[in-house]
Short mmCIF file of C-alpha atoms and ligand atoms in Angstrom, two decimals:
data_model
loop_
_atom_site.label_atom_id
_atom_site.label_comp_id
_atom_site.label_asym_id
_atom_site.label_seq_id
_atom_site.Cartn_x
_atom_site.Cartn_y
_atom_site.Cartn_z
CA MET V 46 -5.35 -94.57 -29.71
CA SER V 47 -8.54 -92.58 -30.30
CA GLN V 48 -9.88 -94.06 -27.09
CA GLU V 49 -6.75 -92.96 -25.21
CA LEU V 50 -7.19 -89.44 -26.51
CA ILE V 51 -10.85 -89.38 -25.50
CA LEU V 52 -9.88 -90.56 -22.00
CA ALA V 53 -7.08 -88.01 -21.67
CA ILE V 54 -9.47 -85.19 -22.61
CA THR V 55 -12.33 -86.37 -20.40
CA ASP V 56 -9.88 -86.91 -17.48
CA MET V 57 -8.59 -83.35 -18.08
CA ARG V 58 -5.02 -84.58 -18.61
CA GLU V 59 -3.98 -81.74 -20.85
CA GLU V 60 -0.33 -82.71 -21.37
CA ASP V 61 -1.24 -86.32 -22.18
CA ALA V 62 -3.93 -85.21 -24.62
CA LEU V 63 -1.42 -83.11 -26.54
CA LYS V 64 1.21 -85.86 -26.45
CA ILE V 65 -1.25 -88.49 -27.71
CA THR V 66 -2.40 -86.15 -30.49
CA GLN V 67 1.20 -85.78 -31.65
CA GLN V 68 1.77 -89.55 -31.44
CA MET V 69 -1.36 -90.24 -33.45
CA LEU V 70 -0.21 -87.85 -36.16
CA ASP V 71 3.28 -89.41 -36.14
CA ASN V 72 1.71 -92.87 -36.52
CA GLY V 73 -0.18 -91.71 -39.57
CA THR V 74 -3.67 -91.35 -38.05
CA ALA V 75 -5.85 -89.20 -40.29
CA PRO V 76 -6.30 -85.76 -38.68
CA ILE V 77 -10.04 -86.03 -39.20
CA ARG V 78 -10.08 -89.13 -36.92
CA ILE V 79 -8.41 -87.05 -34.21
CA LEU V 80 -11.13 -84.44 -34.59
CA ASP V 81 -13.76 -87.18 -34.32
CA ALA V 82 -12.20 -88.26 -31.02
CA CYS V 83 -12.27 -84.64 -29.79
CA ARG V 84 -15.93 -84.39 -30.70
CA ASP V 85 -16.73 -87.63 -28.86
CA ALA V 86 -14.81 -86.39 -25.81
CA MET V 87 -16.74 -83.12 -25.82
CA GLY V 88 -19.99 -85.09 -26.04
CA ILE V 89 -19.01 -87.05 -22.92
CA ILE V 90 -17.99 -83.87 -21.08
CA GLY V 91 -21.31 -82.27 -22.06
CA GLN V 92 -23.16 -85.22 -20.51
CA LEU V 93 -21.02 -85.11 -17.35
CA PHE V 94 -21.83 -81.41 -17.05
CA GLU V 95 -25.53 -82.05 -17.39
CA THR V 96 -25.48 -84.78 -14.73
CA GLY V 97 -23.46 -82.59 -12.35
CA GLU V 98 -20.34 -84.73 -12.56
CA CYS V 99 -18.18 -81.97 -13.97
CA PHE V 100 -18.30 -78.20 -13.71
CA ILE V 101 -17.62 -74.97 -15.56
CA PRO V 102 -13.81 -74.89 -15.04
CA GLU V 103 -13.57 -78.36 -16.62
CA LEU V 104 -15.65 -77.23 -19.57
CA ILE V 105 -13.38 -74.28 -20.09
CA LEU V 106 -10.24 -76.42 -19.78
CA ALA V 107 -11.71 -78.89 -22.29
CA GLY V 108 -12.31 -76.01 -24.70
CA GLU V 109 -8.70 -74.92 -24.29
CA MET V 110 -7.43 -78.44 -24.94
CA LEU V 111 -9.50 -78.56 -28.10
CA THR V 112 -8.02 -75.27 -29.29
CA GLN V 113 -4.49 -76.56 -28.73
CA ILE V 114 -5.20 -79.89 -30.41
CA SER V 115 -6.67 -78.00 -33.37
CA ALA V 116 -3.49 -75.94 -33.63
CA ILE V 117 -1.39 -79.12 -33.77
CA ILE V 118 -3.60 -80.78 -36.39
CA LYS V 119 -4.22 -77.79 -38.62
CA PRO V 120 -0.90 -77.73 -40.53
CA ARG V 121 -1.28 -81.47 -41.21
CA LEU V 122 -4.82 -81.06 -42.52
CA GLN V 123 -3.66 -78.24 -44.75
CA GLN V 124 -0.80 -80.38 -46.09
CA ASN V 125 -3.30 -83.05 -47.00
CA GLY V 126 -5.90 -80.73 -48.35
CA GLU V 127 -6.45 -77.65 -50.35
CA ASN V 128 -4.75 -74.39 -49.49
CA LYS V 129 -6.56 -72.52 -52.19
CA LYS V 130 -9.55 -70.59 -50.90
CA ILE V 131 -12.83 -71.44 -52.58
CA GLY V 132 -15.20 -69.05 -50.83
CA LYS V 133 -15.75 -66.61 -47.99
CA VAL V 134 -17.76 -67.25 -44.85
CA VAL V 135 -18.69 -64.90 -42.02
CA LEU V 136 -19.11 -66.86 -38.79
CA GLY V 137 -20.19 -65.98 -35.27
CA THR V 138 -22.16 -66.94 -32.18
CA VAL V 139 -25.27 -64.77 -32.14
CA GLU V 140 -26.13 -61.99 -29.73
CA GLY V 141 -26.71 -63.03 -26.11
CA ASP V 142 -24.86 -66.34 -26.50
CA ILE V 143 -21.24 -66.95 -25.54
CA HIS V 144 -20.83 -70.64 -26.43
CA ASP V 145 -17.87 -70.81 -28.77
CA ILE V 146 -16.34 -74.30 -28.59
CA ALA V 147 -18.58 -75.60 -31.38
CA LYS V 148 -18.30 -72.38 -33.39
CA ASP V 149 -14.53 -72.72 -33.29
CA ILE V 150 -14.75 -76.30 -34.58
CA VAL V 151 -17.04 -75.15 -37.40
CA GLY V 152 -14.63 -72.32 -38.26
CA PHE V 153 -11.67 -74.65 -38.14
CA MET V 154 -13.31 -77.21 -40.44
CA LEU V 155 -14.39 -74.53 -42.91
CA ASP V 156 -10.89 -73.09 -42.88
CA VAL V 157 -9.10 -76.37 -43.51
CA ASN V 158 -11.61 -77.18 -46.25
CA GLY V 159 -10.72 -74.12 -48.26
CA PHE V 160 -12.89 -71.29 -46.96
CA GLU V 161 -11.69 -67.88 -45.89
CA VAL V 162 -13.43 -67.51 -42.54
CA THR V 163 -14.10 -64.20 -40.81
CA ASP V 164 -14.84 -65.19 -37.23
CA LEU V 165 -16.67 -62.42 -35.38
CA GLY V 166 -16.51 -64.22 -32.03
CA VAL V 167 -19.40 -64.49 -29.58
CA ASP V 168 -22.39 -62.33 -28.61
CA VAL V 169 -22.43 -60.83 -32.09
CA PRO V 170 -25.28 -58.40 -32.86
CA PRO V 171 -27.03 -58.57 -36.27
CA ALA V 172 -25.51 -55.28 -37.45
CA LYS V 173 -22.01 -56.67 -36.99
CA PHE V 174 -22.79 -59.60 -39.29
CA VAL V 175 -24.16 -57.17 -41.90
CA GLU V 176 -21.04 -55.01 -41.64
CA ALA V 177 -18.72 -58.01 -41.99
CA VAL V 178 -20.54 -59.26 -45.10
CA LYS V 179 -20.23 -55.77 -46.57
CA GLN V 180 -16.52 -55.59 -45.84
CA THR V 181 -15.50 -59.11 -46.86
CA GLY V 182 -17.91 -59.80 -49.72
CA ALA V 183 -18.71 -63.17 -48.11
CA THR V 184 -21.52 -65.15 -49.75
CA VAL V 185 -22.14 -67.43 -46.78
CA VAL V 186 -23.03 -66.54 -43.19
CA ALA V 187 -22.81 -69.21 -40.47
CA LEU V 188 -24.65 -68.53 -37.20
CA SER V 189 -23.98 -70.57 -34.11
CA GLY V 190 -26.08 -70.62 -30.95
CA PHE V 191 -26.69 -72.98 -28.03
CA LEU V 192 -29.35 -71.19 -26.05
CA THR V 193 -33.08 -71.08 -26.66
CA LEU V 194 -32.48 -67.37 -26.32
CA ALA V 195 -30.37 -67.53 -29.50
CA PHE V 196 -33.35 -68.24 -31.76
CA ASP V 197 -34.56 -64.64 -31.95
CA PRO V 198 -31.10 -63.12 -32.54
CA MET V 199 -30.69 -65.63 -35.38
CA LYS V 200 -34.02 -64.53 -36.84
CA TYR V 201 -33.07 -60.84 -36.49
CA THR V 202 -29.71 -61.48 -38.17
CA VAL V 203 -31.41 -63.14 -41.16
CA GLN V 204 -33.80 -60.18 -41.35
CA ALA V 205 -30.99 -57.62 -41.06
CA LEU V 206 -29.10 -59.26 -43.94
CA LYS V 207 -32.23 -59.20 -46.11
CA GLU V 208 -32.95 -55.58 -45.22
CA ALA V 209 -29.37 -54.64 -46.10
CA GLY V 210 -29.97 -56.06 -49.59
CA PHE V 211 -27.91 -59.26 -49.30
CA ALA V 212 -30.58 -61.44 -50.87
CA ASP V 213 -28.01 -63.77 -52.42
CA VAL V 214 -26.07 -64.34 -49.19
CA ARG V 215 -26.97 -67.78 -47.82
CA VAL V 216 -27.36 -68.27 -44.09
CA MET V 217 -26.82 -71.52 -42.21
CA ILE V 218 -27.47 -72.07 -38.53
CA GLY V 219 -26.40 -74.70 -36.02
CA GLY V 220 -25.73 -75.46 -32.37
CA GLY V 221 -27.15 -77.59 -29.55
CA GLN V 222 -30.85 -76.70 -29.61
CA ILE V 223 -31.11 -75.95 -33.32
CA ASP V 224 -33.12 -78.13 -35.69
CA ASP V 225 -35.05 -77.69 -38.89
CA GLN V 226 -38.08 -76.27 -37.10
CA ILE V 227 -35.89 -73.50 -35.70
CA ARG V 228 -34.46 -72.95 -39.16
CA GLN V 229 -37.98 -72.28 -40.42
CA TYR V 230 -38.63 -69.92 -37.52
CA THR V 231 -35.47 -67.93 -38.20
CA GLY V 232 -35.83 -67.86 -41.99
CA ALA V 233 -32.28 -69.21 -42.45
CA ASP V 234 -31.51 -71.16 -45.62
CA ALA V 235 -30.26 -74.30 -43.91
CA TYR V 236 -29.55 -76.02 -40.63
CA GLY V 237 -26.41 -78.09 -40.16
CA LYS V 238 -26.01 -80.68 -37.43
CA ASP V 239 -22.22 -80.56 -37.27
CA ALA V 240 -19.08 -78.99 -38.66
CA MET V 241 -18.96 -81.33 -41.65
CA ALA V 242 -22.53 -80.33 -42.53
CA ALA V 243 -21.36 -76.71 -42.43
CA VAL V 244 -18.59 -77.56 -44.88
CA SER V 245 -20.84 -79.42 -47.29
CA LEU V 246 -23.50 -76.67 -47.22
CA ALA V 247 -20.89 -73.97 -47.86
CA ARG V 248 -19.39 -76.05 -50.69
CA GLN V 249 -22.79 -76.55 -52.34
CA TRP V 250 -23.56 -72.86 -52.08
CA VAL V 251 -20.30 -71.50 -53.46
CA MET V 252 -20.44 -73.96 -56.33
CA SER V 253 -24.06 -73.29 -57.30
C1 B12 F 504 -19.77 -76.08 -22.74
C2 B12 F 504 -21.06 -75.44 -22.30
C3 B12 F 504 -20.98 -74.17 -21.70
C4 B12 F 504 -19.67 -73.42 -21.52
C5 B12 F 504 -19.32 -72.76 -22.85
C6 B12 F 504 -17.82 -72.71 -23.08
C7 B12 F 504 -17.51 -72.19 -24.45
N1 B12 F 504 -16.40 -71.48 -24.49
O1 B12 F 504 -18.22 -72.42 -25.43
C8 B12 F 504 -20.06 -72.40 -20.42
C9 B12 F 504 -19.79 -73.02 -19.07
C10 B12 F 504 -19.36 -71.04 -20.46
C11 B12 F 504 -21.57 -72.31 -20.61
C12 B12 F 504 -22.33 -71.23 -20.21
C13 B12 F 504 -23.72 -71.23 -20.24
N2 B12 F 504 -24.51 -72.26 -20.61
CO1 B12 F 504 -23.87 -73.83 -21.54
N3 B12 F 504 -23.45 -75.56 -22.15
C14 B12 F 504 -22.31 -76.10 -22.49
C15 B12 F 504 -22.56 -77.56 -22.93
C16 B12 F 504 -22.25 -78.48 -21.75
C17 B12 F 504 -21.78 -78.06 -24.13
C18 B12 F 504 -21.85 -77.17 -25.39
C19 B12 F 504 -20.65 -77.50 -26.28
O2 B12 F 504 -19.72 -76.71 -26.44
N4 B12 F 504 -20.66 -78.72 -26.83
C20 B12 F 504 -19.55 -79.22 -27.63
C21 B12 F 504 -19.84 -79.07 -29.12
C22 B12 F 504 -18.55 -79.32 -29.90
O3 B12 F 504 -20.80 -80.06 -29.45
P1 B12 F 504 -21.79 -80.09 -30.71
O4 B12 F 504 -23.07 -79.44 -30.37
O5 B12 F 504 -21.82 -81.49 -31.17
O6 B12 F 504 -21.09 -79.19 -31.83
C23 B12 F 504 -21.49 -79.29 -33.20
C24 B12 F 504 -22.86 -78.65 -33.52
O7 B12 F 504 -23.35 -77.88 -32.49
C25 B12 F 504 -22.59 -77.88 -34.82
N5 B12 F 504 -22.68 -76.42 -34.84
C26 B12 F 504 -22.47 -75.52 -33.89
N6 B12 F 504 -22.61 -74.27 -34.37
C27 B12 F 504 -22.90 -74.39 -35.67
C28 B12 F 504 -23.13 -73.43 -36.65
C29 B12 F 504 -23.43 -73.85 -37.94
C30 B12 F 504 -23.67 -72.83 -38.99
C31 B12 F 504 -23.50 -75.23 -38.25
C32 B12 F 504 -23.85 -75.67 -39.63
C33 B12 F 504 -23.25 -76.18 -37.27
C34 B12 F 504 -22.95 -75.76 -36.00
O8 B12 F 504 -21.23 -78.17 -35.19
C35 B12 F 504 -20.52 -78.45 -33.99
C36 B12 F 504 -19.20 -79.15 -34.33
O9 B12 F 504 -19.41 -80.36 -35.05
C37 B12 F 504 -24.09 -77.52 -23.25
C38 B12 F 504 -24.86 -78.84 -23.10
C39 B12 F 504 -24.75 -79.70 -24.32
N7 B12 F 504 -24.55 -80.96 -24.11
O10 B12 F 504 -24.87 -79.20 -25.46
C40 B12 F 504 -24.58 -76.44 -22.28
C41 B12 F 504 -25.84 -75.63 -22.62
C42 B12 F 504 -25.85 -75.24 -24.09
N8 B12 F 504 -25.67 -74.43 -21.79
C43 B12 F 504 -26.77 -73.98 -21.29
C44 B12 F 504 -26.91 -72.83 -20.46
C45 B12 F 504 -28.29 -72.56 -19.90
C46 B12 F 504 -25.80 -72.01 -20.21
C47 B12 F 504 -25.81 -70.73 -19.34
C48 B12 F 504 -27.01 -69.80 -19.52
C49 B12 F 504 -25.62 -71.20 -17.91
C50 B12 F 504 -25.80 -70.18 -16.83
N9 B12 F 504 -26.87 -70.35 -16.10
O11 B12 F 504 -24.98 -69.28 -16.73
C51 B12 F 504 -24.50 -70.04 -19.80
C52 B12 F 504 -24.74 -69.17 -21.07
C53 B12 F 504 -24.21 -67.83 -21.03
C54 B12 F 504 -24.45 -67.21 -22.40
N10 B12 F 504 -24.94 -65.99 -22.38
O12 B12 F 504 -24.22 -67.81 -23.42
C55 B12 F 504 -27.96 -74.86 -21.68
C56 B12 F 504 -28.86 -74.20 -22.74
C57 B12 F 504 -30.33 -74.47 -22.45
C58 B12 F 504 -31.25 -73.70 -23.33
N11 B12 F 504 -32.25 -74.40 -23.83
O13 B12 F 504 -31.10 -72.54 -23.59
C59 B12 F 504 -27.24 -76.18 -22.12
C60 B12 F 504 -28.00 -76.99 -23.18
C61 B12 F 504 -27.03 -77.03 -20.82
C62 B12 F 504 -28.34 -77.48 -20.21
N12 B12 F 504 -28.81 -78.67 -20.51
O14 B12 F 504 -28.93 -76.75 -19.46
N13 B12 F 504 -22.03 -73.43 -21.23
#
């Protein structure tokens, strides 16, 4: 049924996508498999966008479908997993960048894996990250960005946290163009390729 879900999402059949999600859950499919299908569907939509076979409204609709599917799956993931919070994370898409589909997936996965997530949204300036760390006492900051233009804001956010005296706050970065070379450029502690990497980095850090 994963394939059916992928097709429903990529064909923009919103109602079917939600119905199939519910059926998969009812049939005992692991929620994480449903998320994998969503990720694959988004990958396909990303390619279609790049080749000019789908356009901005479709991308936005796909993002909305993903949000709704997440809302259906979330209670089930929480039933299966831990409800107890094991750490605090401040998350956001950096200044100048408004891509939030991936950020939302990262936030969702951190949340269902036991982290208290403060999501600052998109286009977040460095000072706002600093303020949120101050207010929440978070020990992990997760920066998302998809544009080349996001590299400098990531670097400035890492600097701002250091200047504010949060030397023990760990920073991870991720998003389309990000790799380990960019991590070095920004001074972040780690780069994660996907939402599960974000979870395992945050776990390692709160347990160390
Ligand atoms: C969807 C999309 C949009 C949507 C965004 C909708 C939304 N609400 O997010 C819209 C249409 C609004 C959009 C706008 C723009 N976009 Co755009 N967009 C994309 C697209 C097609 C897909 C991105 C996406 O959401 N993928 C789905 C996610 C789920 O996939 P994923 O990467 O596997 O996600 C995982 C990782 O990224 C990781 N991750 C993400 N964040 C983090 C954080 C941490 C801490 C960790 C550990 C991991 C992590 O975990 C995720 C989940 O597993 C990409 C192309 C592409 N294929 O990447 C272009 C792309 C990113 N966009 C691009 C551009 C240029 C723009 C615009 C400037 C276009 C324009 N001319 O107006 C504007 C940007 C405006 C702005 N200021 O931000 C370029 C960027 C090029 C560059 N080098 O800078 C790309 C690469 C397209 C291209 N090839 O030209 N875009």
